N, CA, C and O atoms as a Tripos MOL2 file, in Angstrom:
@<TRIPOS>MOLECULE
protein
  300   299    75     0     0
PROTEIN
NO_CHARGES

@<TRIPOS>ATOM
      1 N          52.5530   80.2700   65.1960 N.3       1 UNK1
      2 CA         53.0140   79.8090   63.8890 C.3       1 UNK1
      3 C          52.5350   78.4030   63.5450 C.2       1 UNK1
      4 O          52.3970   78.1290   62.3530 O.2       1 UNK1
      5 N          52.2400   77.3860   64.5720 N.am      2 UNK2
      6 CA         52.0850   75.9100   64.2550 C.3       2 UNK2
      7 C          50.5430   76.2470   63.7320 C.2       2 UNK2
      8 O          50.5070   75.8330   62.5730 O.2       2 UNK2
      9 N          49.5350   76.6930   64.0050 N.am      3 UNK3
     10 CA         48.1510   77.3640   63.6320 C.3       3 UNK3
     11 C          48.1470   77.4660   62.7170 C.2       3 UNK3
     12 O          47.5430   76.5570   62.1490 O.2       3 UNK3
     13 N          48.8200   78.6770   61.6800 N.am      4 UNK4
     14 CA         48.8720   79.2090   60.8330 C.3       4 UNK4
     15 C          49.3720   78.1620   59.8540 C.2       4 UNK4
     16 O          48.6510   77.9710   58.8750 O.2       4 UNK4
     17 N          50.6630   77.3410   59.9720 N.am      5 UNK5
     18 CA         51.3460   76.1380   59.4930 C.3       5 UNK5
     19 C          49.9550   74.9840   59.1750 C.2       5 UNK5
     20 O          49.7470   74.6080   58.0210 O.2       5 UNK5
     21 N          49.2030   74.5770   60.1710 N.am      6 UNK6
     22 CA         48.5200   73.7050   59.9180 C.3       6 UNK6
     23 C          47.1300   74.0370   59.0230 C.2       6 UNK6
     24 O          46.7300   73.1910   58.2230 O.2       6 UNK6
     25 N          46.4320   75.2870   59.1960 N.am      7 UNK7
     26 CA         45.4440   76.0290   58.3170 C.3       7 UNK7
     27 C          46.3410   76.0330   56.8100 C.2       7 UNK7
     28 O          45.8030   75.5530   55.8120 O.2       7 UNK7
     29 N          47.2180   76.3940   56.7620 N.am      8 UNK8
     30 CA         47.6810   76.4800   54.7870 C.3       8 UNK8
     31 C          47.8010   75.1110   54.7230 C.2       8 UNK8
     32 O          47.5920   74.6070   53.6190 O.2       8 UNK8
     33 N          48.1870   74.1390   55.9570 N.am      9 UNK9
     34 CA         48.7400   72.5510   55.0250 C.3       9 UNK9
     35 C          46.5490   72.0970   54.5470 C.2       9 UNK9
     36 O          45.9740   71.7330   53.5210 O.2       9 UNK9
     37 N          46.2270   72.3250   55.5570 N.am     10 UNK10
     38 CA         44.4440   71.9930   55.3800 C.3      10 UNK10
     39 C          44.1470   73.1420   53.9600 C.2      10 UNK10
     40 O          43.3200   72.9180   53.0760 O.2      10 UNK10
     41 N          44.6900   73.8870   54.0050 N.am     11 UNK11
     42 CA         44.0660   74.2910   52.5660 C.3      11 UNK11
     43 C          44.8380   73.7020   51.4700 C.2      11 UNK11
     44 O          44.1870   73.4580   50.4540 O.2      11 UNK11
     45 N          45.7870   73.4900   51.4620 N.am     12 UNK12
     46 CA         46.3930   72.7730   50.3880 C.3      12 UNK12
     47 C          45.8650   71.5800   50.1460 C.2      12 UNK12
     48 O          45.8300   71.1930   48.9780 O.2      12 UNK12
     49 N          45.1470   70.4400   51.6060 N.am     13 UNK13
     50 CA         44.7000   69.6460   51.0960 C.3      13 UNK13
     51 C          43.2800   69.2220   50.3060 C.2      13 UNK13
     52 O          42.8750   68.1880   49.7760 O.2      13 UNK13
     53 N          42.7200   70.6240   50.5180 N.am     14 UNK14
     54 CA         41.4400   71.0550   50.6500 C.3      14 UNK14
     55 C          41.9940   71.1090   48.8730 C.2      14 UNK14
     56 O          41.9530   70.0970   48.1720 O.2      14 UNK14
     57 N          42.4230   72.2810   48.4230 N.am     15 UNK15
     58 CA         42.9450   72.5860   46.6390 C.3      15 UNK15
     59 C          42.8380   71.0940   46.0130 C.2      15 UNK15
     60 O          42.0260   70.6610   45.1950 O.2      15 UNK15
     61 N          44.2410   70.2550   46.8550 N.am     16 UNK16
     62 CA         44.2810   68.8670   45.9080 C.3      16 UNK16
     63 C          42.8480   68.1120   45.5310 C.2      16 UNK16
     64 O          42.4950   67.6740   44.4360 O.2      16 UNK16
     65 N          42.1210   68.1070   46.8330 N.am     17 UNK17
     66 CA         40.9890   67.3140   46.5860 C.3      17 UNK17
     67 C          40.3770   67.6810   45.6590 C.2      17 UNK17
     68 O          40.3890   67.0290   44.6140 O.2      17 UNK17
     69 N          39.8100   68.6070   45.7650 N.am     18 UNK18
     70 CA         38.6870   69.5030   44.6230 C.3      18 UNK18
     71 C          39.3970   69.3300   43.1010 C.2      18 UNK18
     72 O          38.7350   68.8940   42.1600 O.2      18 UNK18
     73 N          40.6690   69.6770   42.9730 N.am     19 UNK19
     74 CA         41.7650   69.3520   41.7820 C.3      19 UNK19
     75 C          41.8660   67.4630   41.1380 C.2      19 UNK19
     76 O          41.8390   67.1630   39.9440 O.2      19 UNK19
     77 N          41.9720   66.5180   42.2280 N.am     20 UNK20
     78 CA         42.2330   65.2200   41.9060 C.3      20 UNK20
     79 C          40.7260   64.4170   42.0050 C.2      20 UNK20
     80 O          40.6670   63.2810   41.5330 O.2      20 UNK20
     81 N          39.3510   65.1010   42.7050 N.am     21 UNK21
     82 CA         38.5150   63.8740   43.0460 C.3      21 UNK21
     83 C          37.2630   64.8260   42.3090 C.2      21 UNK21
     84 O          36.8870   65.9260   42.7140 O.2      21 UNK21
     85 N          36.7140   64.0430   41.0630 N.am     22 UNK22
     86 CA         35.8030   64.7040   40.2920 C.3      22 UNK22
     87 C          34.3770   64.5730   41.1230 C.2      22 UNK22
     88 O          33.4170   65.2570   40.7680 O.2      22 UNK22
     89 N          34.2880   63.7460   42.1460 N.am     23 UNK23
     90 CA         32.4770   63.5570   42.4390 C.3      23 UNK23
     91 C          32.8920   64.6300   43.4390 C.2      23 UNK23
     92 O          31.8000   64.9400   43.9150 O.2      23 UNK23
     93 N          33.8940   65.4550   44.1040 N.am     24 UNK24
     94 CA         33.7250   66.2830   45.1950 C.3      24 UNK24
     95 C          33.3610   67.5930   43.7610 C.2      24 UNK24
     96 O          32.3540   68.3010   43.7430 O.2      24 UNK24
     97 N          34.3800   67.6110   42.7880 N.am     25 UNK25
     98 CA         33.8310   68.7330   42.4990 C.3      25 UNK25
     99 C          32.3200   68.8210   41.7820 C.2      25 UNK25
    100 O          31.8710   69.8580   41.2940 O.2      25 UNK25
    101 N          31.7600   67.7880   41.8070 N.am     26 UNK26
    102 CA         30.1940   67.6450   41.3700 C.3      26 UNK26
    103 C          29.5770   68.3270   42.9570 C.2      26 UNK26
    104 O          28.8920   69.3490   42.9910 O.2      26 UNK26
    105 N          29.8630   67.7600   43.8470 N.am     27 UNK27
    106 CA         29.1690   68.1640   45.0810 C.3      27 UNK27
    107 C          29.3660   69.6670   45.0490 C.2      27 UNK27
    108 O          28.4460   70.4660   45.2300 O.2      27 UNK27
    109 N          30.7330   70.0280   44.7880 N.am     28 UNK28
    110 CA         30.5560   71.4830   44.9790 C.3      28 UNK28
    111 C          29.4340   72.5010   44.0560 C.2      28 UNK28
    112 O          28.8680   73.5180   44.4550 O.2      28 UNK28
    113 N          29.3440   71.8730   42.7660 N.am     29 UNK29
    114 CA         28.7090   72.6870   41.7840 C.3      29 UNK29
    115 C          27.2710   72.6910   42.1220 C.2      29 UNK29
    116 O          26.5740   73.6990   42.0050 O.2      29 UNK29
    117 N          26.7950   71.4430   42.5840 N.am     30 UNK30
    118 CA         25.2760   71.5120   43.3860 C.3      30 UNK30
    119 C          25.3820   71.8500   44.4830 C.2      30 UNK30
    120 O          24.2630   71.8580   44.9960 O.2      30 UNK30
    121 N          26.3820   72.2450   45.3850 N.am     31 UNK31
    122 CA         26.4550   73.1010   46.0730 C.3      31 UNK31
    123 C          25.8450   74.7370   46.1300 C.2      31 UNK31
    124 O          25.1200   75.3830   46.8870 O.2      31 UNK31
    125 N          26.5100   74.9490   45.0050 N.am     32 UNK32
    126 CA         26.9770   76.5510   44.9340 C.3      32 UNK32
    127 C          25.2940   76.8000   43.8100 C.2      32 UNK32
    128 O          24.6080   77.8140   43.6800 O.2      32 UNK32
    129 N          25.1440   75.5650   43.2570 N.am     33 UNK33
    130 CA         23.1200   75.8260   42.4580 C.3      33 UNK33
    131 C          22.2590   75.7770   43.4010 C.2      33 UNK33
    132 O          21.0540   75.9060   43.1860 O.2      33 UNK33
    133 N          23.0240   75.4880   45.1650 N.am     34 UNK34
    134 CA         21.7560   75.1050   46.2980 C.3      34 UNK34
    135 C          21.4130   77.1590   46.9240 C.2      34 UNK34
    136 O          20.5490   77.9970   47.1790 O.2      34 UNK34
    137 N          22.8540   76.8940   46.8460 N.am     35 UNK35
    138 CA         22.8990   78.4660   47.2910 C.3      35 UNK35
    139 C          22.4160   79.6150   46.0790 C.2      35 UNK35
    140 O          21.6890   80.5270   46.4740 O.2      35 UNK35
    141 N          22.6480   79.6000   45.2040 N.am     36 UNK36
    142 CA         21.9510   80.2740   44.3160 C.3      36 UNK36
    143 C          20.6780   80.3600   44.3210 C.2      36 UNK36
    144 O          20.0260   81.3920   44.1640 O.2      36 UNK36
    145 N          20.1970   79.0800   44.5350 N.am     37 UNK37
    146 CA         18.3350   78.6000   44.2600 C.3      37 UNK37
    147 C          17.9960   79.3200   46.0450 C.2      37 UNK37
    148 O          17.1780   80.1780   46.3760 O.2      37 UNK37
    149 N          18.8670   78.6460   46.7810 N.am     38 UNK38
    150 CA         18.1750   79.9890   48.5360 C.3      38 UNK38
    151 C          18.2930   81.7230   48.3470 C.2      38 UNK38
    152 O          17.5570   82.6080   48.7820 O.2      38 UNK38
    153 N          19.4400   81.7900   47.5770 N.am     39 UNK39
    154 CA         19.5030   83.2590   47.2870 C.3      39 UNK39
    155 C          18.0850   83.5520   46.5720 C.2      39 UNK39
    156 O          17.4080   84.4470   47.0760 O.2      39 UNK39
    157 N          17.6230   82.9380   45.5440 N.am     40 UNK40
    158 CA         16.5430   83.2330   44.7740 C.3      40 UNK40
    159 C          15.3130   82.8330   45.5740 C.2      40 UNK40
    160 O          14.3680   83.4890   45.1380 O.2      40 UNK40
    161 N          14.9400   82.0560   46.5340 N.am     41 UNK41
    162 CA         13.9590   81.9400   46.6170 C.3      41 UNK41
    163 C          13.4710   82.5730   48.8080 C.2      41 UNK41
    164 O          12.5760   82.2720   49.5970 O.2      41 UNK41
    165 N          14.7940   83.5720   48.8600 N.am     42 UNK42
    166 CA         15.0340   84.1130   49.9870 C.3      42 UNK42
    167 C          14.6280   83.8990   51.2330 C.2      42 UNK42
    168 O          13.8070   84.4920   51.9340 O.2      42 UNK42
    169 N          15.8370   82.2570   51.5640 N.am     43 UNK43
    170 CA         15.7540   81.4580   52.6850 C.3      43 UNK43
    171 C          16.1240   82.6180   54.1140 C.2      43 UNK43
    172 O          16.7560   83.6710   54.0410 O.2      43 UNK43
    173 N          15.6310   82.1310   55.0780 N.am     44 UNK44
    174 CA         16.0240   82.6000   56.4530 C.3      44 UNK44
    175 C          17.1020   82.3250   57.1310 C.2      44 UNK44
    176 O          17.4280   81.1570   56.9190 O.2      44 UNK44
    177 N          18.0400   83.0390   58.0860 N.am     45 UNK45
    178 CA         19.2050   83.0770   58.6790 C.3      45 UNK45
    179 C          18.6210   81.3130   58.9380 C.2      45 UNK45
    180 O          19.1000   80.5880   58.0660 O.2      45 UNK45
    181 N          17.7590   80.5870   59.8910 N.am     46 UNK46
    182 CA         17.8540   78.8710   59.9010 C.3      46 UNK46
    183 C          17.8350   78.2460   58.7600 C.2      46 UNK46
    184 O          18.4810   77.1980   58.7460 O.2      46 UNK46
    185 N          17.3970   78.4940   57.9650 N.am     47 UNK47
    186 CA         17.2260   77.6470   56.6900 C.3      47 UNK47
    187 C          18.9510   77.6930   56.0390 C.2      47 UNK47
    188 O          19.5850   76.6640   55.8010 O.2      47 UNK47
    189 N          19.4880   79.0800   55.8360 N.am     48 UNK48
    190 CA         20.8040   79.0750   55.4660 C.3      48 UNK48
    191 C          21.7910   78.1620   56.1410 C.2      48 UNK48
    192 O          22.5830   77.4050   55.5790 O.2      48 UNK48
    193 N          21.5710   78.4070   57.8560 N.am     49 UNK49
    194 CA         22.3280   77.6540   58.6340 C.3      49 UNK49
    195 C          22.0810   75.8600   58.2810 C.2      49 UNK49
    196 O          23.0030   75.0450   58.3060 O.2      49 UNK49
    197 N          21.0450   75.6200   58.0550 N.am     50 UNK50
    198 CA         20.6200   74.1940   57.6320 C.3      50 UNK50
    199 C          20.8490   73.6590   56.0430 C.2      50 UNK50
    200 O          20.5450   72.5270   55.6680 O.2      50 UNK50
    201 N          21.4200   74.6590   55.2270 N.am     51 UNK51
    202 CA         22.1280   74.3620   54.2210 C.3      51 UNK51
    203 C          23.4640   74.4220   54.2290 C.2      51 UNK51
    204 O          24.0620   73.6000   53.5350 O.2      51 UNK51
    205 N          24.1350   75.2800   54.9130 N.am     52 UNK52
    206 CA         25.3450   75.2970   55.2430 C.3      52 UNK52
    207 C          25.7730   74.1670   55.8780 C.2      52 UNK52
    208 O          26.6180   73.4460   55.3480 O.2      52 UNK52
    209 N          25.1750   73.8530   57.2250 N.am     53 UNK53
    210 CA         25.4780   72.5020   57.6620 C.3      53 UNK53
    211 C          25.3070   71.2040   56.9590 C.2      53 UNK53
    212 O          25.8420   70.1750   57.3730 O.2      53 UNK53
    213 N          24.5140   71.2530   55.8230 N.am     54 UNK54
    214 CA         23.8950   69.8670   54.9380 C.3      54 UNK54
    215 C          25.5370   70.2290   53.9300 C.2      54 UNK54
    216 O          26.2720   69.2650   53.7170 O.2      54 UNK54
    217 N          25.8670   71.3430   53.5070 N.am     55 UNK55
    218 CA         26.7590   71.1650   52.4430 C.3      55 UNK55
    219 C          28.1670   70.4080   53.0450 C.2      55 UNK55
    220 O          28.8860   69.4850   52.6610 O.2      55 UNK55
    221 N          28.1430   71.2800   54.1390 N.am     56 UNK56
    222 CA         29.5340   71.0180   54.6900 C.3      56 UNK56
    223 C          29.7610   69.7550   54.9920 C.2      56 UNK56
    224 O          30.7970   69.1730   54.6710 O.2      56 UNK56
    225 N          28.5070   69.0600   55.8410 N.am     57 UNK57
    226 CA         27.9810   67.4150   55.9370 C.3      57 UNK57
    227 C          28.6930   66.2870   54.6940 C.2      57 UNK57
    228 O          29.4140   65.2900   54.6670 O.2      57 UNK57
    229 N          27.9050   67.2540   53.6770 N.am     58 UNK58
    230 CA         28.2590   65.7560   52.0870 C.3      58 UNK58
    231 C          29.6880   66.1840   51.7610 C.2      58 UNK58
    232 O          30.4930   65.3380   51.3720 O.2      58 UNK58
    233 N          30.0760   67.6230   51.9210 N.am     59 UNK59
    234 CA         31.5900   67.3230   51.5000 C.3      59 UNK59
    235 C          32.7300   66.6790   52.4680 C.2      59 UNK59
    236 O          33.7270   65.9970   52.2260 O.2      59 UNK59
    237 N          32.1970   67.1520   53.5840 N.am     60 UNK60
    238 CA         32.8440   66.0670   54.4930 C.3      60 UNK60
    239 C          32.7920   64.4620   54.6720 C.2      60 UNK60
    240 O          33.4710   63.8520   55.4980 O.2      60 UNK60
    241 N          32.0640   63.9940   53.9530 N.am     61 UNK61
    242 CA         31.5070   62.6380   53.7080 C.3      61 UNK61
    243 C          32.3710   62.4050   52.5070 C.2      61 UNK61
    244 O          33.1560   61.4660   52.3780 O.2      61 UNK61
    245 N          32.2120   63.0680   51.9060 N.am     62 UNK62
    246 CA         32.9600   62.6130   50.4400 C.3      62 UNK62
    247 C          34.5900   62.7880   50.3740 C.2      62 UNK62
    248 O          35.3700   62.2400   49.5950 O.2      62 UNK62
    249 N          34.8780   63.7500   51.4650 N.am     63 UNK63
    250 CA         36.6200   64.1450   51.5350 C.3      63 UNK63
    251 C          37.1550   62.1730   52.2020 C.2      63 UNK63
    252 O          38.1070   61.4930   51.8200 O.2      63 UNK63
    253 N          35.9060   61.7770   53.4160 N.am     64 UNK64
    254 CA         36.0760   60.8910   54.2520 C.3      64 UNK64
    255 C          36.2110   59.4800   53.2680 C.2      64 UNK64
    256 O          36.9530   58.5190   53.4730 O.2      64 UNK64
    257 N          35.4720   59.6320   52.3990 N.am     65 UNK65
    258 CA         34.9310   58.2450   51.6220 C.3      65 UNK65
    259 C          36.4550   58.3730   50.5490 C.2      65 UNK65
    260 O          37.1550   57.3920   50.2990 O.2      65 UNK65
    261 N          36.6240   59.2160   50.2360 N.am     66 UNK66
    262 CA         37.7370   59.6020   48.9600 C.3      66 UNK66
    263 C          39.0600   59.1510   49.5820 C.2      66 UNK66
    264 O          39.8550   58.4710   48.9320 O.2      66 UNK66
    265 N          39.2670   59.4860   50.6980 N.am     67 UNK67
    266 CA         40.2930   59.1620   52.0110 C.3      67 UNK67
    267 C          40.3880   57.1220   52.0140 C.2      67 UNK67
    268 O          41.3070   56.3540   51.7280 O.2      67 UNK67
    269 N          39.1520   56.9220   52.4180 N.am     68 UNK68
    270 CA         39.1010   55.5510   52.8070 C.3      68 UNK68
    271 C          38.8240   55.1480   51.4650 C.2      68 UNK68
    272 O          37.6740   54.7330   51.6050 O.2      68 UNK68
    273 N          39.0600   55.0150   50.4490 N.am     69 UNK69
    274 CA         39.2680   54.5010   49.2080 C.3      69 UNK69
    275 C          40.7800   54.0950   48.7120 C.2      69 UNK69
    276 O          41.2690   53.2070   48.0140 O.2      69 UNK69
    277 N          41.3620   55.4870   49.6230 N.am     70 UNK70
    278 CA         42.8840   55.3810   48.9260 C.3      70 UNK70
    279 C          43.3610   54.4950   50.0040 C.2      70 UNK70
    280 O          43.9390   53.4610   49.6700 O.2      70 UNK70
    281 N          43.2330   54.7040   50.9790 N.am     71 UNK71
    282 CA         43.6050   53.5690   52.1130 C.3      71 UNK71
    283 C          43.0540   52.3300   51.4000 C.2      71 UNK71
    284 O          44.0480   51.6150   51.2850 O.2      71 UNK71
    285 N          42.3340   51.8850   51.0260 N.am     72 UNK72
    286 CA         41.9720   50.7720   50.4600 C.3      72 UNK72
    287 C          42.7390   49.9260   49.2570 C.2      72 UNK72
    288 O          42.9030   48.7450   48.9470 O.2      72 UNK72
    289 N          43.1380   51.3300   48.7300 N.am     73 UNK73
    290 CA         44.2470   51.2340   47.1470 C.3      73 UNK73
    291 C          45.3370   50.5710   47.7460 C.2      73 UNK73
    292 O          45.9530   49.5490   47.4410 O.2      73 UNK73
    293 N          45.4450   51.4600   48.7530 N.am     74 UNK74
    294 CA         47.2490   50.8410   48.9520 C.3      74 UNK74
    295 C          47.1830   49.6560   49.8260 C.2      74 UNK74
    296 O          48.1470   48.8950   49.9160 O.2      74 UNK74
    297 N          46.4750   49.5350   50.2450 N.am     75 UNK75
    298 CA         46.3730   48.0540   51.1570 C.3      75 UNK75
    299 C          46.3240   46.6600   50.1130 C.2      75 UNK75
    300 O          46.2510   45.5300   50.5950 O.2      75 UNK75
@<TRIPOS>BOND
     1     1     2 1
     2     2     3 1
     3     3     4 2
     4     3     5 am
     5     5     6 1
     6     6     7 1
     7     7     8 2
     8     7     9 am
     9     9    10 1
    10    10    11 1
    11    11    12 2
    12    11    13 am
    13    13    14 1
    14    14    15 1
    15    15    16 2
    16    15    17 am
    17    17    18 1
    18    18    19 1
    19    19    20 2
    20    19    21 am
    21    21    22 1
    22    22    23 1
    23    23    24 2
    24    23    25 am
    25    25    26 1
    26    26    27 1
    27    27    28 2
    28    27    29 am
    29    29    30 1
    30    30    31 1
    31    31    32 2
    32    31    33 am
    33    33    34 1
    34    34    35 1
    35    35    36 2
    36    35    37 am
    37    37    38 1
    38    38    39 1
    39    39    40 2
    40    39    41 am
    41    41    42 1
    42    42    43 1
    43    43    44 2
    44    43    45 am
    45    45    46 1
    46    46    47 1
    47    47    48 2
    48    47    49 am
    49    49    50 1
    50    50    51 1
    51    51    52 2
    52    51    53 am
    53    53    54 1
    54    54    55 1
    55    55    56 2
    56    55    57 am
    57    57    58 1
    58    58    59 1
    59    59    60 2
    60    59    61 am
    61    61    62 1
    62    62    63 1
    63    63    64 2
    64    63    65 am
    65    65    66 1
    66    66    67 1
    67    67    68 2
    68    67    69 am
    69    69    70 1
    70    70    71 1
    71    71    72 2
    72    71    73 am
    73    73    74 1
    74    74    75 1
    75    75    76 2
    76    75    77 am
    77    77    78 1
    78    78    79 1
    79    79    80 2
    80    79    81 am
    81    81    82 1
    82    82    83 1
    83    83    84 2
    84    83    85 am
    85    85    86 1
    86    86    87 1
    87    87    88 2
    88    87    89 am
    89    89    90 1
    90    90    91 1
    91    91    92 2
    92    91    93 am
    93    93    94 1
    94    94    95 1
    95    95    96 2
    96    95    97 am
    97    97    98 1
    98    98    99 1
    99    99   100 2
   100    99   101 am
   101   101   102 1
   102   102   103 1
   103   103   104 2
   104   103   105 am
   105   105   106 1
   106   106   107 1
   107   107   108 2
   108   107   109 am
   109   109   110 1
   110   110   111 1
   111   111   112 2
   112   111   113 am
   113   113   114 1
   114   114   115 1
   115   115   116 2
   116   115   117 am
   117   117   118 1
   118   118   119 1
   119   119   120 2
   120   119   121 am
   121   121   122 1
   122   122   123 1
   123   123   124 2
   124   123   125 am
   125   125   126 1
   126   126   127 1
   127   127   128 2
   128   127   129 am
   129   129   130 1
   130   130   131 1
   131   131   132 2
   132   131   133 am
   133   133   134 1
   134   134   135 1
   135   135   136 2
   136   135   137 am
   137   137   138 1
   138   138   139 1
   139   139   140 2
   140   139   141 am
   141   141   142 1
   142   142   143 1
   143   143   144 2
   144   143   145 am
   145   145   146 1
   146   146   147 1
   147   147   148 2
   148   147   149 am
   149   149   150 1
   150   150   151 1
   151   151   152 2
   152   151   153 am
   153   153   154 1
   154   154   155 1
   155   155   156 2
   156   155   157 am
   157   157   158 1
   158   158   159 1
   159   159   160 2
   160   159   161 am
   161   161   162 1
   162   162   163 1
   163   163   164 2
   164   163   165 am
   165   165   166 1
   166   166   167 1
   167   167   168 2
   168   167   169 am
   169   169   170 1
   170   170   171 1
   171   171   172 2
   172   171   173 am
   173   173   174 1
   174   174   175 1
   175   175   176 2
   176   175   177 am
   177   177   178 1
   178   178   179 1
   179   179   180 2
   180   179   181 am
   181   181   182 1
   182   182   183 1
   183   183   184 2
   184   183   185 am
   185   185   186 1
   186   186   187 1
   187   187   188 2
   188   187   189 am
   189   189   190 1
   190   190   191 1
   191   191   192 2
   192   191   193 am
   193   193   194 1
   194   194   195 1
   195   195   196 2
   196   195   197 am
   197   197   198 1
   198   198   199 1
   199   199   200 2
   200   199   201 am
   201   201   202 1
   202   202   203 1
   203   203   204 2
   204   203   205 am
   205   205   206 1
   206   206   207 1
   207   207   208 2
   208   207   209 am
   209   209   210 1
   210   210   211 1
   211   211   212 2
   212   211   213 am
   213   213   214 1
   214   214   215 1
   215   215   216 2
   216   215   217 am
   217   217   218 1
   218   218   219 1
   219   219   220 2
   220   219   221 am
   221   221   222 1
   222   222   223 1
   223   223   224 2
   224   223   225 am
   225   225   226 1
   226   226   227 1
   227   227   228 2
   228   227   229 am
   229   229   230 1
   230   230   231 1
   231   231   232 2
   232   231   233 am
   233   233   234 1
   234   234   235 1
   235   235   236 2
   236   235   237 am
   237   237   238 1
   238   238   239 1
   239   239   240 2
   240   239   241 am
   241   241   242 1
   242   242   243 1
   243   243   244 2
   244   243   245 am
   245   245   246 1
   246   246   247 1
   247   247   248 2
   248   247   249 am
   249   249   250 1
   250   250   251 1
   251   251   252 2
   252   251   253 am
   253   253   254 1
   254   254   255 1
   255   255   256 2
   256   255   257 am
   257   257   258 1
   258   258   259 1
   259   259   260 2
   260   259   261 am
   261   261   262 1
   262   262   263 1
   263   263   264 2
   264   263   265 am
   265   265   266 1
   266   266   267 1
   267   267   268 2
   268   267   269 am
   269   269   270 1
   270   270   271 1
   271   271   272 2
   272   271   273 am
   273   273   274 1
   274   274   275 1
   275   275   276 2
   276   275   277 am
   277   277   278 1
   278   278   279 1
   279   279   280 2
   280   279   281 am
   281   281   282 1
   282   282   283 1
   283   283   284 2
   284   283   285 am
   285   285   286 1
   286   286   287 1
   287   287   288 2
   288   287   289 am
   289   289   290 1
   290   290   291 1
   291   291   292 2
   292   291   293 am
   293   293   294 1
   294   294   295 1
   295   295   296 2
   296   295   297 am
   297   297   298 1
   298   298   299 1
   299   299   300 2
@<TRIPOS>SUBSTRUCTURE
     1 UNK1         2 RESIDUE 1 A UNK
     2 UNK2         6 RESIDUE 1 A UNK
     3 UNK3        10 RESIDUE 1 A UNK
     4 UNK4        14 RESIDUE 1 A UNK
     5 UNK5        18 RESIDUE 1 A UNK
     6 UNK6        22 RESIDUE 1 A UNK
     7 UNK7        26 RESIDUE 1 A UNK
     8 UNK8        30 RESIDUE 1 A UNK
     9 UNK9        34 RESIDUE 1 A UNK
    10 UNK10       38 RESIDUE 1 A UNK
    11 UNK11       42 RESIDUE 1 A UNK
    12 UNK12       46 RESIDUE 1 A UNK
    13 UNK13       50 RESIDUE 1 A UNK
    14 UNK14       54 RESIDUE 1 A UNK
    15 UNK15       58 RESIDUE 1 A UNK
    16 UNK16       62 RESIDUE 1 A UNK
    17 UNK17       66 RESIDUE 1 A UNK
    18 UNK18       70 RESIDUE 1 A UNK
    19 UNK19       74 RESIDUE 1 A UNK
    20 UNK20       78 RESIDUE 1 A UNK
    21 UNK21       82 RESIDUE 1 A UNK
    22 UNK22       86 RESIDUE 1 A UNK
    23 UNK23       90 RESIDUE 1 A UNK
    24 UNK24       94 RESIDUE 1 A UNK
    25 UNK25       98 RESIDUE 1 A UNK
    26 UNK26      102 RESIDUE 1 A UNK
    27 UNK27      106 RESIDUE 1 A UNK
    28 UNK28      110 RESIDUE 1 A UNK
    29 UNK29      114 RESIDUE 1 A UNK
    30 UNK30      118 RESIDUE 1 A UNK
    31 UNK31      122 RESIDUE 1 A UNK
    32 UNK32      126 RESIDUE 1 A UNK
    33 UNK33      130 RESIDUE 1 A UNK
    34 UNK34      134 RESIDUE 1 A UNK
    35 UNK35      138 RESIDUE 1 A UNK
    36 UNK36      142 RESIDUE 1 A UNK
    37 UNK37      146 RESIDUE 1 A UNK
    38 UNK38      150 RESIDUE 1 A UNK
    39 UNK39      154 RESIDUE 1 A UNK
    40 UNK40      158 RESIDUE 1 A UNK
    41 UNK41      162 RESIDUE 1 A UNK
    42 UNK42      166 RESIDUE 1 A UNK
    43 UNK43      170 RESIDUE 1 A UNK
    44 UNK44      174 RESIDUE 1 A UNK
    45 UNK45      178 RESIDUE 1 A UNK
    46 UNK46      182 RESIDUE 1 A UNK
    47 UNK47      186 RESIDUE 1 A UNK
    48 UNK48      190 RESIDUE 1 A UNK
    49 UNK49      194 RESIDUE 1 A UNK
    50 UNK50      198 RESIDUE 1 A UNK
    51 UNK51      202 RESIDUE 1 A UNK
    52 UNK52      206 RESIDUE 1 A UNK
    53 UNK53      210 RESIDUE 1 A UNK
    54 UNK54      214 RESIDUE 1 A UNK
    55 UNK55      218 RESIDUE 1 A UNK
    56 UNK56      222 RESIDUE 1 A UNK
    57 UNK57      226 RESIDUE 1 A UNK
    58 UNK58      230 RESIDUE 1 A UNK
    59 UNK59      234 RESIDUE 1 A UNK
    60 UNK60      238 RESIDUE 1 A UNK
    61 UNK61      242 RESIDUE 1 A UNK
    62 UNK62      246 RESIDUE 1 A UNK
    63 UNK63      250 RESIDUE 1 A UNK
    64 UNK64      254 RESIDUE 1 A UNK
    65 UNK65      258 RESIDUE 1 A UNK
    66 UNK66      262 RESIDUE 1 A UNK
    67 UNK67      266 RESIDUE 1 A UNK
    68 UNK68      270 RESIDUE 1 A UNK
    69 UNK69      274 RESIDUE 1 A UNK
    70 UNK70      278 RESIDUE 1 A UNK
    71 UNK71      282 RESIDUE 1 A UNK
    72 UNK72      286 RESIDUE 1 A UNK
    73 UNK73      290 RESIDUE 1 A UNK
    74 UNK74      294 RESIDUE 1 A UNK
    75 UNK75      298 RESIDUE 1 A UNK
């Protein structure tokens, strides 16, 4: 149950972000035009894996930077 408890609280925080921080949802939309443009131009199981890891990379950068901003606010 603590598993399951901590996966919905990470998706909830996952919703807020995308909902409250407009440059993540820019990342996502050139995201989802990166994957469209590999769908169209019919990347390989590495190439996918090397976009997948690059996406997941900048949104994790940007969840991190969005994080240490607000820490910054309230300080």
């Amino acid at each position: 149950r603590p598993f399951v408890r901590s996966l919905l609280d990470a998706l909830r925080g996952i919703r807020f972000a995308v909902g409250a921080e407009r440059n993540l949802r820019i990342h996502l939309v050139v995201a989802l035009a990166a994957v469209a443009l590999g769908l169209a131009v019919g990347l390989g199981p590495g190439q996918w894996g090397l976009l997948a890891l690059t996406i997941a990379l900048v949104v994790a950068a940007e969840l991190f930077n969005s994080a240490l901003e607000a820490a910054v606010d309230l300080a």
